[in-house]
PDB file of C-alpha atoms in Angstrom:
ATOM      1  CA  UNK A   1      39.004 -15.137 -13.971  1.00 64.00           C
ATOM      2  CA  UNK A   2      42.187 -13.198 -14.705  1.00 77.00           C
ATOM      3  CA  UNK A   3      44.003 -11.004 -12.236  1.00 71.00           C
ATOM      4  CA  UNK A   4      43.089  -7.969 -14.348  1.00 75.00           C
ATOM      5  CA  UNK A   5      39.367  -8.764 -14.142  1.00 81.00           C
ATOM      6  CA  UNK A   6      39.610  -9.380 -10.398  1.00 82.00           C
ATOM      7  CA  UNK A   7      41.380  -6.044  -9.933  1.00 79.00           C
ATOM      8  CA  UNK A   8      38.787  -4.182 -11.990  1.00 80.00           C
ATOM      9  CA  UNK A   9      35.922  -5.835 -10.138  1.00 84.00           C
ATOM     10  CA  UNK A  10      37.462  -4.961  -6.757  1.00 86.00           C
ATOM     11  CA  UNK A  11      37.968  -1.326  -7.798  1.00 83.00           C
ATOM     12  CA  UNK A  12      34.451  -1.052  -9.218  1.00 82.00           C
ATOM     13  CA  UNK A  13      32.824  -2.528  -6.119  1.00 85.00           C
ATOM     14  CA  UNK A  14      35.078  -1.011  -3.449  1.00 87.00           C
ATOM     15  CA  UNK A  15      36.450   2.338  -4.713  1.00 82.00           C
ATOM     16  CA  UNK A  16      37.140   3.722  -1.243  1.00 84.00           C
ATOM     17  CA  UNK A  17      39.260   0.704  -0.318  1.00 87.00           C
ATOM     18  CA  UNK A  18      40.905   0.531  -3.737  1.00 88.00           C
ATOM     19  CA  UNK A  19      41.953   4.171  -3.685  1.00 89.00           C
ATOM     20  CA  UNK A  20      44.416   3.520  -0.852  1.00 89.00           C
ATOM     21  CA  UNK A  21      46.214   1.019  -3.058  1.00 88.00           C
ATOM     22  CA  UNK A  22      45.924   2.948  -6.318  1.00 88.00           C
ATOM     23  CA  UNK A  23      47.339   6.160  -4.855  1.00 88.00           C
ATOM     24  CA  UNK A  24      50.571   4.303  -4.064  1.00 91.00           C
ATOM     25  CA  UNK A  25      51.170   3.420  -7.729  1.00 92.00           C
ATOM     26  CA  UNK A  26      53.449   5.396 -10.023  1.00 95.00           C
ATOM     27  CA  UNK A  27      51.561   8.150 -11.837  1.00 95.00           C
ATOM     28  CA  UNK A  28      51.655   6.419 -15.244  1.00 95.00           C
ATOM     29  CA  UNK A  29      50.458   3.112 -13.755  1.00 93.00           C
ATOM     30  CA  UNK A  30      47.714   4.905 -11.855  1.00 92.00           C
ATOM     31  CA  UNK A  31      46.477   6.625 -15.032  1.00 94.00           C
ATOM     32  CA  UNK A  32      46.646   3.403 -17.046  1.00 93.00           C
ATOM     33  CA  UNK A  33      44.646   1.498 -14.442  1.00 89.00           C
ATOM     34  CA  UNK A  34      41.970   4.196 -14.149  1.00 92.00           C
ATOM     35  CA  UNK A  35      41.706   4.573 -17.932  1.00 93.00           C
ATOM     36  CA  UNK A  36      41.045   0.836 -18.225  1.00 90.00           C
ATOM     37  CA  UNK A  37      37.956   1.051 -15.989  1.00 89.00           C
ATOM     38  CA  UNK A  38      34.433   1.804 -17.100  1.00 90.00           C
ATOM     39  CA  UNK A  39      33.885   5.595 -16.899  1.00 93.00           C
ATOM     40  CA  UNK A  40      31.501   5.335 -13.919  1.00 91.00           C
ATOM     41  CA  UNK A  41      33.931   3.196 -11.912  1.00 89.00           C
ATOM     42  CA  UNK A  42      36.836   5.459 -12.892  1.00 92.00           C
ATOM     43  CA  UNK A  43      34.843   8.490 -11.721  1.00 93.00           C
ATOM     44  CA  UNK A  44      34.051   6.821  -8.385  1.00 91.00           C
ATOM     45  CA  UNK A  45      37.733   6.107  -7.903  1.00 91.00           C
ATOM     46  CA  UNK A  46      38.831   9.628  -8.901  1.00 93.00           C
ATOM     47  CA  UNK A  47      36.373  11.226  -6.488  1.00 91.00           C
ATOM     48  CA  UNK A  48      37.859   9.173  -3.662  1.00 91.00           C
ATOM     49  CA  UNK A  49      41.432  10.200  -4.546  1.00 92.00           C
ATOM     50  CA  UNK A  50      43.255  13.319  -3.482  1.00 90.00           C
ATOM     51  CA  UNK A  51      42.621  16.118  -5.993  1.00 88.00           C
ATOM     52  CA  UNK A  52      46.319  16.186  -6.946  1.00 92.00           C
ATOM     53  CA  UNK A  53      46.354  12.462  -7.770  1.00 93.00           C
ATOM     54  CA  UNK A  54      43.064  12.688  -9.658  1.00 94.00           C
ATOM     55  CA  UNK A  55      44.354  15.571 -11.788  1.00 95.00           C
ATOM     56  CA  UNK A  56      47.662  13.831 -12.479  1.00 95.00           C
ATOM     57  CA  UNK A  57      45.830  10.725 -13.668  1.00 95.00           C
ATOM     58  CA  UNK A  58      43.513  12.727 -15.930  1.00 96.00           C
ATOM     59  CA  UNK A  59      46.443  14.658 -17.398  1.00 96.00           C
ATOM     60  CA  UNK A  60      48.157  11.418 -18.442  1.00 96.00           C
ATOM     61  CA  UNK A  61      45.104  10.098 -20.340  1.00 96.00           C
ATOM     62  CA  UNK A  62      43.925  11.048 -23.801  1.00 94.00           C
ATOM     63  CA  UNK A  63      41.538  14.016 -23.866  1.00 94.00           C
ATOM     64  CA  UNK A  64      38.699  11.785 -25.074  1.00 94.00           C
ATOM     65  CA  UNK A  65      39.232   9.285 -22.252  1.00 95.00           C
ATOM     66  CA  UNK A  66      39.525  12.060 -19.661  1.00 95.00           C
ATOM     67  CA  UNK A  67      36.294  13.555 -20.980  1.00 94.00           C
ATOM     68  CA  UNK A  68      34.442  10.242 -20.711  1.00 95.00           C
ATOM     69  CA  UNK A  69      35.383  10.098 -17.012  1.00 95.00           C
ATOM     70  CA  UNK A  70      34.784  13.794 -16.296  1.00 95.00           C
ATOM     71  CA  UNK A  71      31.216  13.419 -17.611  1.00 93.00           C
ATOM     72  CA  UNK A  72      30.549  10.939 -14.792  1.00 93.00           C
ATOM     73  CA  UNK A  73      31.875  13.217 -12.019  1.00 91.00           C
ATOM     74  CA  UNK A  74      29.856  15.806 -10.138  1.00 87.00           C
ATOM     75  CA  UNK A  75      30.021  19.188 -11.855  1.00 87.00           C
ATOM     76  CA  UNK A  76      31.950  20.773  -8.984  1.00 86.00           C
ATOM     77  CA  UNK A  77      34.549  18.009  -8.824  1.00 90.00           C
ATOM     78  CA  UNK A  78      34.974  17.959 -12.610  1.00 92.00           C
ATOM     79  CA  UNK A  79      35.374  21.757 -12.704  1.00 91.00           C
ATOM     80  CA  UNK A  80      37.935  21.598  -9.895  1.00 91.00           C
ATOM     81  CA  UNK A  81      39.931  18.970 -11.782  1.00 93.00           C
ATOM     82  CA  UNK A  82      39.814  20.962 -15.003  1.00 94.00           C
ATOM     83  CA  UNK A  83      40.997  24.110 -13.219  1.00 92.00           C
ATOM     84  CA  UNK A  84      44.054  22.214 -11.937  1.00 93.00           C
ATOM     85  CA  UNK A  85      44.981  20.618 -15.281  1.00 95.00           C
ATOM     86  CA  UNK A  86      47.734  22.173 -17.415  1.00 94.00           C
ATOM     87  CA  UNK A  87      46.290  24.772 -19.795  1.00 91.00           C
ATOM     88  CA  UNK A  88      46.797  22.849 -23.042  1.00 95.00           C
ATOM     89  CA  UNK A  89      45.353  19.626 -21.598  1.00 94.00           C
ATOM     90  CA  UNK A  90      42.342  21.540 -20.258  1.00 93.00           C
ATOM     91  CA  UNK A  91      41.796  23.203 -23.665  1.00 95.00           C
ATOM     92  CA  UNK A  92      41.927  19.856 -25.484  1.00 95.00           C
ATOM     93  CA  UNK A  93      39.379  18.281 -23.133  1.00 95.00           C
ATOM     94  CA  UNK A  94      37.061  21.299 -23.286  1.00 94.00           C
ATOM     95  CA  UNK A  95      37.302  21.385 -27.098  1.00 92.00           C
ATOM     96  CA  UNK A  96      36.233  17.737 -27.217  1.00 91.00           C
ATOM     97  CA  UNK A  97      33.425  18.478 -24.756  1.00 92.00           C
ATOM     98  CA  UNK A  98      32.192  21.402 -26.818  1.00 90.00           C
ATOM     99  CA  UNK A  99      32.089  19.311 -30.022  1.00 90.00           C
ATOM    100  CA  UNK A 100      29.690  16.894 -28.342  1.00 83.00           C
ATOM    101  CA  UNK A 101      27.780  19.367 -26.173  1.00 83.00           C
ATOM    102  CA  UNK A 102      29.202  17.722 -23.055  1.00 86.00           C
ATOM    103  CA  UNK A 103      30.033  19.270 -19.671  1.00 88.00           C
ATOM    104  CA  UNK A 104      27.754  22.279 -20.135  1.00 85.00           C
ATOM    105  CA  UNK A 105      27.272  22.789 -16.393  1.00 84.00           C
ATOM    106  CA  UNK A 106      31.008  22.329 -15.813  1.00 87.00           C
ATOM    107  CA  UNK A 107      31.808  24.918 -18.481  1.00 86.00           C
ATOM    108  CA  UNK A 108      29.374  27.276 -16.724  1.00 83.00           C
ATOM    109  CA  UNK A 109      31.319  26.870 -13.472  1.00 82.00           C
ATOM    110  CA  UNK A 110      34.611  27.494 -15.270  1.00 82.00           C
ATOM    111  CA  UNK A 111      33.312  30.877 -16.486  1.00 81.00           C
ATOM    112  CA  UNK A 112      33.606  32.152 -12.912  1.00 80.00           C
ATOM    113  CA  UNK A 113      37.002  32.972 -11.399  1.00 80.00           C
ATOM    114  CA  UNK A 114      38.314  30.413  -8.916  1.00 80.00           C
ATOM    115  CA  UNK A 115      37.386  31.282  -5.358  1.00 77.00           C
ATOM    116  CA  UNK A 116      34.190  33.100  -6.336  1.00 73.00           C
ATOM    117  CA  UNK A 117      30.819  31.755  -5.225  1.00 73.00           C
ATOM    118  CA  UNK A 118      29.765  31.187  -8.839  1.00 70.00           C
ATOM    119  CA  UNK A 119      32.679  28.800  -9.335  1.00 69.00           C
ATOM    120  CA  UNK A 120      31.379  26.466  -6.633  1.00 70.00           C
ATOM    121  CA  UNK A 121      27.615  26.785  -7.077  1.00 71.00           C
ATOM    122  CA  UNK A 122      25.588  23.752  -8.062  1.00 69.00           C
ATOM    123  CA  UNK A 123      24.325  24.493 -11.576  1.00 67.00           C
ATOM    124  CA  UNK A 124      22.267  21.305 -11.636  1.00 67.00           C
ATOM    125  CA  UNK A 125      19.060  22.301  -9.941  1.00 67.00           C
ATOM    126  CA  UNK A 126      15.569  20.933  -9.847  1.00 70.00           C
ATOM    127  CA  UNK A 127      12.731  23.377 -10.243  1.00 75.00           C
ATOM    128  CA  UNK A 128       9.015  22.954 -10.492  1.00 79.00           C
ATOM    129  CA  UNK A 129       6.684  25.211 -12.387  1.00 83.00           C
ATOM    130  CA  UNK A 130       4.670  27.759 -10.462  1.00 88.00           C
ATOM    131  CA  UNK A 131       1.356  26.393 -11.734  1.00 92.00           C
ATOM    132  CA  UNK A 132       2.084  22.815 -10.546  1.00 88.00           C
ATOM    133  CA  UNK A 133      -0.037  21.461  -7.734  1.00 91.00           C
ATOM    134  CA  UNK A 134       1.610  20.097  -4.597  1.00 89.00           C
ATOM    135  CA  UNK A 135       0.755  16.560  -5.750  1.00 90.00           C
ATOM    136  CA  UNK A 136       2.438  17.180  -9.124  1.00 88.00           C
ATOM    137  CA  UNK A 137       5.535  18.597  -7.402  1.00 84.00           C
ATOM    138  CA  UNK A 138       5.731  15.557  -5.101  1.00 84.00           C
ATOM    139  CA  UNK A 139       5.334  13.235  -8.117  1.00 86.00           C
ATOM    140  CA  UNK A 140       8.198  15.081  -9.830  1.00 82.00           C
ATOM    141  CA  UNK A 141      10.375  14.683  -6.736  1.00 79.00           C
ATOM    142  CA  UNK A 142       9.674  10.958  -6.608  1.00 83.00           C
ATOM    143  CA  UNK A 143      10.338  10.526 -10.325  1.00 82.00           C
ATOM    144  CA  UNK A 144      13.708  12.344 -10.231  1.00 73.00           C
ATOM    145  CA  UNK A 145      15.231  11.834  -6.753  1.00 71.00           C
ATOM    146  CA  UNK A 146      18.787  12.296  -8.094  1.00 66.00           C
ATOM    147  CA  UNK A 147      17.939  15.925  -8.884  1.00 65.00           C
ATOM    148  CA  UNK A 148      17.033  16.630  -5.280  1.00 67.00           C
ATOM    149  CA  UNK A 149      20.362  16.205  -3.505  1.00 63.00           C
ATOM    150  CA  UNK A 150      20.518  19.737  -2.115  1.00 58.00           C
ATOM    151  CA  UNK A 151      17.055  21.111  -1.548  1.00 58.00           C
ATOM    152  CA  UNK A 152      16.532  24.805  -0.918  1.00 56.00           C
ATOM    153  CA  UNK A 153      13.017  26.010  -0.277  1.00 54.00           C
ATOM    154  CA  UNK A 154      12.026  29.389  -1.700  1.00 51.00           C
TER     155      UNK A 154
END
């Protein structure tokens, strides 16, 4: 097993530990390392980093690579990163996203001015239909637990 594969495996399995090491790298090295990871592992690592380091790394990648990682982030974190990116970089990533129909919930958040409640809302909600029985609603909840992270009862 090569050192590169060992490093990737460590980062993928232990992102919170790896972030302490990665954040000490030069910006270009940090971006190169993150870009070499699978998008899910890169997203886990970015979410554990300081926002400034995460944004710097994304800005140094190609728009397509940045987009592949942003798609794996929570909508709020991805929107926050995009807001902090330089304007031209943000436009390039959003243009790529629009071509593929990606980041729709993130683009919704970006329509609101920073600091407004709409900019930090969770656009990914789970809803059940009014005519569903309680048993059907419970079955839905069990089938899609990832949609039920923040439950609000109405």
